Short mmCIF file of C-alpha atoms in Angstrom, two decimals:
data_model
loop_
_atom_site.label_atom_id
_atom_site.label_comp_id
_atom_site.label_asym_id
_atom_site.label_seq_id
_atom_site.Cartn_x
_atom_site.Cartn_y
_atom_site.Cartn_z
CA UNK A 1 -62.03 17.52 85.85
CA UNK A 2 -60.04 15.45 88.16
CA UNK A 3 -57.18 18.12 88.35
CA UNK A 4 -59.68 20.95 88.70
CA UNK A 5 -61.35 19.21 91.60
CA UNK A 6 -57.92 18.36 93.25
CA UNK A 7 -57.10 22.12 93.06
CA UNK A 8 -60.35 23.33 94.36
CA UNK A 9 -59.89 21.04 97.34
CA UNK A 10 -56.35 21.99 98.00
CA UNK A 11 -56.88 25.64 97.79
CA UNK A 12 -59.93 25.61 99.99
CA UNK A 13 -57.92 25.84 103.20
CA UNK A 14 -56.83 28.63 105.45
CA UNK A 15 -53.53 27.01 105.79
CA UNK A 16 -52.45 26.19 102.21
CA UNK A 17 -49.09 27.52 101.05
CA UNK A 18 -47.37 27.78 97.75
CA UNK A 19 -44.91 25.03 98.79
CA UNK A 20 -47.62 22.50 99.41
CA UNK A 21 -49.02 23.28 95.93
CA UNK A 22 -45.45 23.03 94.45
CA UNK A 23 -44.80 19.79 96.07
CA UNK A 24 -48.07 18.41 94.56
CA UNK A 25 -47.15 19.44 91.13
CA UNK A 26 -43.51 18.12 91.37
CA UNK A 27 -44.97 14.67 92.42
CA UNK A 28 -46.78 14.61 88.96
CA UNK A 29 -43.79 14.72 86.73
CA UNK A 30 -40.96 16.62 85.06
CA UNK A 31 -41.25 20.23 85.88
CA UNK A 32 -39.44 23.15 87.67
CA UNK A 33 -41.48 24.86 90.35
CA UNK A 34 -40.32 27.81 92.35
CA UNK A 35 -42.17 29.53 95.23
CA UNK A 36 -41.26 33.12 96.30
CA UNK A 37 -42.77 34.20 99.63
CA UNK A 38 -43.37 37.97 99.78
CA UNK A 39 -44.46 39.80 102.85
CA UNK A 40 -44.52 43.44 103.63
CA UNK A 41 -46.94 46.10 104.97
CA UNK A 42 -49.21 43.58 106.75
CA UNK A 43 -49.73 41.55 103.38
CA UNK A 44 -48.25 38.40 102.24
CA UNK A 45 -48.59 35.72 99.35
CA UNK A 46 -46.74 32.91 97.80
CA UNK A 47 -45.81 33.50 94.06
CA UNK A 48 -45.55 30.14 92.22
CA UNK A 49 -43.91 29.78 88.85
CA UNK A 50 -44.01 26.38 87.02
CA UNK A 51 -42.00 25.50 84.00
CA UNK A 52 -43.14 22.49 81.92
CA UNK A 53 -40.47 21.39 79.43
CA UNK A 54 -41.65 20.71 75.88
CA UNK A 55 -40.31 18.63 72.91
CA UNK A 56 -38.89 21.67 70.89
CA UNK A 57 -36.75 24.04 72.90
CA UNK A 58 -36.68 26.49 69.97
CA UNK A 59 -40.58 26.75 69.78
CA UNK A 60 -42.28 29.83 71.13
CA UNK A 61 -43.11 29.61 74.79
CA UNK A 62 -46.81 30.33 76.02
CA UNK A 63 -47.21 31.87 79.34
CA UNK A 64 -50.35 31.01 81.44
CA UNK A 65 -51.05 33.44 84.25
CA UNK A 66 -53.64 32.74 86.94
CA UNK A 67 -54.80 36.30 87.75
CA UNK A 68 -56.50 36.99 91.12
CA UNK A 69 -56.51 39.16 94.20
CA UNK A 70 -56.58 36.01 96.46
CA UNK A 71 -58.00 32.54 97.06
CA UNK A 72 -59.57 33.67 100.33
CA UNK A 73 -60.63 36.77 101.98
CA UNK A 74 -60.14 35.60 105.56
CA UNK A 75 -60.92 36.70 108.18
CA UNK A 76 -63.84 38.66 106.57
CA UNK A 77 -65.11 35.46 104.91
CA UNK A 78 -64.28 31.78 105.22
CA UNK A 79 -63.93 29.48 102.32
CA UNK A 80 -62.60 29.62 98.66
CA UNK A 81 -63.68 32.77 97.05
CA UNK A 82 -64.95 33.42 93.36
CA UNK A 83 -61.70 35.20 92.67
CA UNK A 84 -59.78 31.95 93.11
CA UNK A 85 -60.62 30.80 89.42
CA UNK A 86 -57.47 32.23 88.04
CA UNK A 87 -55.35 30.12 90.34
CA UNK A 88 -57.53 26.96 90.13
CA UNK A 89 -57.38 27.07 86.18
CA UNK A 90 -53.67 27.78 86.00
CA UNK A 91 -52.69 25.17 88.54
CA UNK A 92 -55.13 22.48 87.03
CA UNK A 93 -53.68 23.30 83.56
CA UNK A 94 -50.02 22.59 84.77
CA UNK A 95 -51.28 19.34 86.42
CA UNK A 96 -52.98 18.17 83.27
CA UNK A 97 -49.96 18.89 81.16
CA UNK A 98 -47.73 16.91 83.54
CA UNK A 99 -50.32 14.10 83.65
CA UNK A 100 -50.04 14.16 79.69
CA UNK A 101 -46.29 14.08 79.63
CA UNK A 102 -46.16 11.14 82.05
CA UNK A 103 -48.51 9.36 79.60
CA UNK A 104 -46.40 9.98 76.60
CA UNK A 105 -47.86 13.19 75.33
CA UNK A 106 -45.29 15.90 76.15
CA UNK A 107 -46.28 19.49 75.20
CA UNK A 108 -44.92 20.56 71.85
CA UNK A 109 -43.06 23.64 73.48
CA UNK A 110 -42.13 24.75 76.96
CA UNK A 111 -44.97 26.34 78.93
CA UNK A 112 -44.52 28.80 81.78
CA UNK A 113 -47.39 29.00 84.36
CA UNK A 114 -47.42 31.60 87.03
CA UNK A 115 -49.89 32.57 89.91
CA UNK A 116 -50.05 33.18 93.52
CA UNK A 117 -51.47 31.72 96.68
CA UNK A 118 -53.04 34.09 98.95
CA UNK A 119 -55.66 32.87 101.45
CA UNK A 120 -55.98 36.11 103.36
CA UNK A 121 -56.44 38.90 100.79
CA UNK A 122 -58.56 41.95 101.38
CA UNK A 123 -61.61 43.32 99.40
CA UNK A 124 -62.32 46.81 98.02
CA UNK A 125 -65.46 48.66 97.12
CA UNK A 126 -66.53 48.40 93.36
CA UNK A 127 -69.67 48.83 91.42
CA UNK A 128 -71.73 46.71 90.77
CA UNK A 129 -70.15 44.37 93.26
CA UNK A 130 -67.02 44.40 95.54
CA UNK A 131 -63.72 43.20 94.13
CA UNK A 132 -60.86 41.39 95.89
CA UNK A 133 -57.83 43.46 96.83
CA UNK A 134 -54.44 42.30 95.61
CA UNK A 135 -51.94 41.86 98.52
CA UNK A 136 -49.41 44.24 96.81
CA UNK A 137 -49.60 47.10 94.09
CA UNK A 138 -50.37 45.71 90.67
CA UNK A 139 -46.99 46.68 89.26
CA UNK A 140 -45.23 44.68 92.04
CA UNK A 141 -47.66 41.68 91.39
CA UNK A 142 -46.73 41.80 87.60
CA UNK A 143 -43.08 41.72 88.38
CA UNK A 144 -43.63 38.22 89.78
CA UNK A 145 -46.36 36.94 87.48
CA UNK A 146 -45.04 38.03 84.17
CA UNK A 147 -41.71 36.62 82.72
CA UNK A 148 -39.73 38.01 79.74
CA UNK A 149 -39.47 34.40 78.64
CA UNK A 150 -43.18 34.34 77.89
CA UNK A 151 -43.62 34.85 74.05
CA UNK A 152 -47.53 35.09 74.36
CA UNK A 153 -49.79 35.15 77.46
CA UNK A 154 -53.21 33.68 78.42
CA UNK A 155 -54.36 35.55 81.44
CA UNK A 156 -57.07 33.72 83.37
CA UNK A 157 -59.43 35.69 85.71
CA UNK A 158 -62.79 35.44 87.31
CA UNK A 159 -64.79 38.17 85.43
CA UNK A 160 -68.26 37.63 87.04
CA UNK A 161 -68.42 41.12 88.71
CA UNK A 162 -69.71 43.06 85.63
CA UNK A 163 -72.66 43.35 83.36
CA UNK A 164 -70.80 42.80 80.06
CA UNK A 165 -71.19 39.07 79.70
CA UNK A 166 -74.53 37.98 80.94
CA UNK A 167 -73.82 34.20 80.42
CA UNK A 168 -72.28 31.65 82.68
CA UNK A 169 -69.12 29.90 81.26
CA UNK A 170 -65.91 31.14 79.66
CA UNK A 171 -65.25 34.09 77.51
CA UNK A 172 -62.09 35.33 75.56
CA UNK A 173 -60.94 38.90 75.27
CA UNK A 174 -59.30 40.69 72.32
CA UNK A 175 -55.52 40.58 72.25
CA UNK A 176 -53.68 43.46 74.05
CA UNK A 177 -50.12 44.19 72.87
CA UNK A 178 -48.01 47.13 73.54
CA UNK A 179 -51.02 49.45 74.16
CA UNK A 180 -52.95 48.16 71.24
CA UNK A 181 -56.19 46.15 71.24
CA UNK A 182 -56.02 43.50 68.44
CA UNK A 183 -58.57 40.98 67.09
CA UNK A 184 -59.23 37.76 68.76
CA UNK A 185 -57.47 34.98 66.61
CA UNK A 186 -59.95 32.94 64.58
CA UNK A 187 -58.37 29.67 65.75
CA UNK A 188 -58.86 30.64 69.29
CA UNK A 189 -62.51 31.13 68.73
CA UNK A 190 -62.48 27.66 67.05
CA UNK A 191 -60.73 26.06 70.11
CA UNK A 192 -63.34 27.89 72.45
CA UNK A 193 -66.06 26.10 70.39
CA UNK A 194 -64.53 22.77 70.53
CA UNK A 195 -63.86 22.55 74.20
CA UNK A 196 -67.08 24.06 75.22
CA UNK A 197 -69.39 22.47 72.62
CA UNK A 198 -71.02 26.04 72.34
CA UNK A 199 -70.71 29.16 70.38
CA UNK A 200 -67.71 31.17 71.65
CA UNK A 201 -68.40 34.05 73.98
CA UNK A 202 -66.28 37.21 74.05
CA UNK A 203 -65.65 39.77 76.77
CA UNK A 204 -65.43 43.40 75.39
CA UNK A 205 -62.65 45.64 76.49
CA UNK A 206 -61.97 49.36 76.36
CA UNK A 207 -58.66 51.15 76.12
CA UNK A 208 -58.53 51.95 79.83
CA UNK A 209 -58.97 48.26 80.69
CA UNK A 210 -55.38 47.62 79.31
CA UNK A 211 -53.87 50.59 81.11
CA UNK A 212 -52.12 50.21 84.61
CA UNK A 213 -54.12 50.29 87.59
CA UNK A 214 -51.92 52.86 89.08
CA UNK A 215 -53.78 55.63 86.89
CA UNK A 216 -56.84 55.17 89.12
CA UNK A 217 -59.29 54.75 86.18
CA UNK A 218 -62.05 52.03 86.38
CA UNK A 219 -61.03 48.72 84.93
CA UNK A 220 -63.17 45.78 83.99
CA UNK A 221 -60.90 43.81 86.35
CA UNK A 222 -57.35 42.81 86.47
CA UNK A 223 -57.40 40.35 83.63
CA UNK A 224 -55.52 42.43 81.21
CA UNK A 225 -52.96 43.77 83.71
CA UNK A 226 -50.16 41.38 82.51
CA UNK A 227 -49.95 43.52 79.43
CA UNK A 228 -48.51 46.58 81.24
CA UNK A 229 -45.45 44.45 82.10
CA UNK A 230 -44.55 42.87 78.69
CA UNK A 231 -44.24 43.53 75.01
CA UNK A 232 -45.75 40.06 74.35
CA UNK A 233 -49.56 39.57 73.27
CA UNK A 234 -52.01 38.98 75.98
CA UNK A 235 -55.30 37.41 75.59
CA UNK A 236 -57.85 37.02 78.55
CA UNK A 237 -59.60 33.77 79.55
CA UNK A 238 -62.51 35.06 81.55
CA UNK A 239 -64.81 33.08 83.71
CA UNK A 240 -68.29 34.55 83.66
CA UNK A 241 -71.74 34.35 85.04
CA UNK A 242 -75.37 35.32 84.11
CA UNK A 243 -75.57 37.45 87.23
CA UNK A 244 -73.10 39.80 88.88
CA UNK A 245 -71.14 37.95 91.50
CA UNK A 246 -68.75 39.59 93.99
CA UNK A 247 -65.05 38.45 93.78
CA UNK A 248 -65.14 37.83 97.56
CA UNK A 249 -68.26 35.61 97.33
CA UNK A 250 -67.80 31.95 98.51
CA UNK A 251 -69.44 28.97 97.08
CA UNK A 252 -69.30 30.57 93.64
CA UNK A 253 -66.41 28.55 92.13
CA UNK A 254 -67.81 26.32 89.44
CA UNK A 255 -65.89 23.19 88.48
CA UNK A 256 -67.47 22.79 85.12
CA UNK A 257 -66.55 26.13 83.91
CA UNK A 258 -63.11 25.72 85.39
CA UNK A 259 -62.78 22.50 83.42
CA UNK A 260 -63.82 24.18 80.17
CA UNK A 261 -61.11 26.89 80.85
CA UNK A 262 -58.47 24.36 81.73
CA UNK A 263 -58.94 22.40 78.56
CA UNK A 264 -58.98 25.63 76.61
CA UNK A 265 -55.58 26.62 77.95
CA UNK A 266 -54.11 23.07 77.23
CA UNK A 267 -55.29 23.03 73.69
CA UNK A 268 -54.12 26.62 73.02
CA UNK A 269 -50.70 25.70 74.47
CA UNK A 270 -50.45 22.80 72.13
CA UNK A 271 -51.35 24.79 68.94
CA UNK A 272 -49.31 27.71 70.02
CA UNK A 273 -46.15 25.52 70.62
CA UNK A 274 -46.70 23.82 67.24
CA UNK A 275 -46.73 27.28 65.62
CA UNK A 276 -50.24 26.59 64.29
CA UNK A 277 -51.97 29.39 66.29
CA UNK A 278 -50.58 32.95 66.35
CA UNK A 279 -51.86 35.63 68.83
CA UNK A 280 -51.63 38.32 66.21
CA UNK A 281 -51.13 38.87 62.30
CA UNK A 282 -47.61 40.04 61.94
CA UNK A 283 -48.34 41.84 58.66
CA UNK A 284 -51.30 43.77 60.11
CA UNK A 285 -49.15 44.66 63.13
CA UNK A 286 -46.50 46.00 60.91
CA UNK A 287 -49.04 48.23 59.11
CA UNK A 288 -50.48 49.58 62.47
CA UNK A 289 -47.02 50.46 63.59
CA UNK A 290 -46.11 52.13 60.20
CA UNK A 291 -49.37 54.09 59.83
CA UNK A 292 -50.16 55.02 63.52
CA UNK A 293 -46.93 54.56 65.51
CA UNK A 294 -46.51 53.16 68.96
CA UNK A 295 -49.08 53.08 71.65
CA UNK A 296 -46.73 51.72 74.31
CA UNK A 297 -47.23 54.81 76.45
CA UNK A 298 -50.47 53.15 77.40
CA UNK A 299 -48.40 50.56 79.27
CA UNK A 300 -47.28 53.20 81.72
CA UNK A 301 -49.10 55.49 84.19
CA UNK A 302 -48.95 58.36 81.80
CA UNK A 303 -48.88 62.07 82.51
CA UNK A 304 -50.20 63.45 85.83
CA UNK A 305 -53.86 64.34 85.46
#
């Protein structure tokens, strides 16, 4: 909770930059933090990538992506927007892991955490409530947020702007991989129950939710967009609400829910690095490929309509 609160306060500024966030994380311990400022066509953001070394260099690397359009929608609204949750949780997870390492509990494996810092993102119409607009096209965003060194990915995103999960808290999505929707791992559901103290909640997905934004079809939100840019399995960590909340709404960030999501990410990172938790069943995956073939074309924009 301390790290969640710190990140909420730091990001609640019209002047915050990726470099300020990076300096804060570097001061916490052993990590590599890089900031890439991208600006064109009147938009800009700071992409931030954090590498936290683990005990076993040969162990699989978990990627944690804080997915969002922006942390603010200035000058339309002032303050931290609901859409900021992805960045808040990703950065708080990094801070917690660094804190753990400083106190003698290094992560079992290297963890890669990516997000972006954009205090002045736009908004776009959406039903039932408006969404935040990414500063750049989604494919360009993914080129910075997804790394080929990520062996599996948790994608964190505010998911309050729908009627699919009518409960406040955190929900897991099915795993998306190379155009397939795969089951949520049982152990991930166990961990959700452990960190929340409640029965696990899930966010349903459709096939079009894992296709690229460029095709113009409706998507639940951008939580699964990392899957268009990687062969690795991607599971969404969705922050939800009982009511539909616009991504551009301010005063909607809930530190308690962000804390649950942060602890979930940290625990999954531990278990994945220990090779205790797998995002998919390899034997079942081989059967799907042998029986039905590849669905990787769903990671592309497809044929013209």
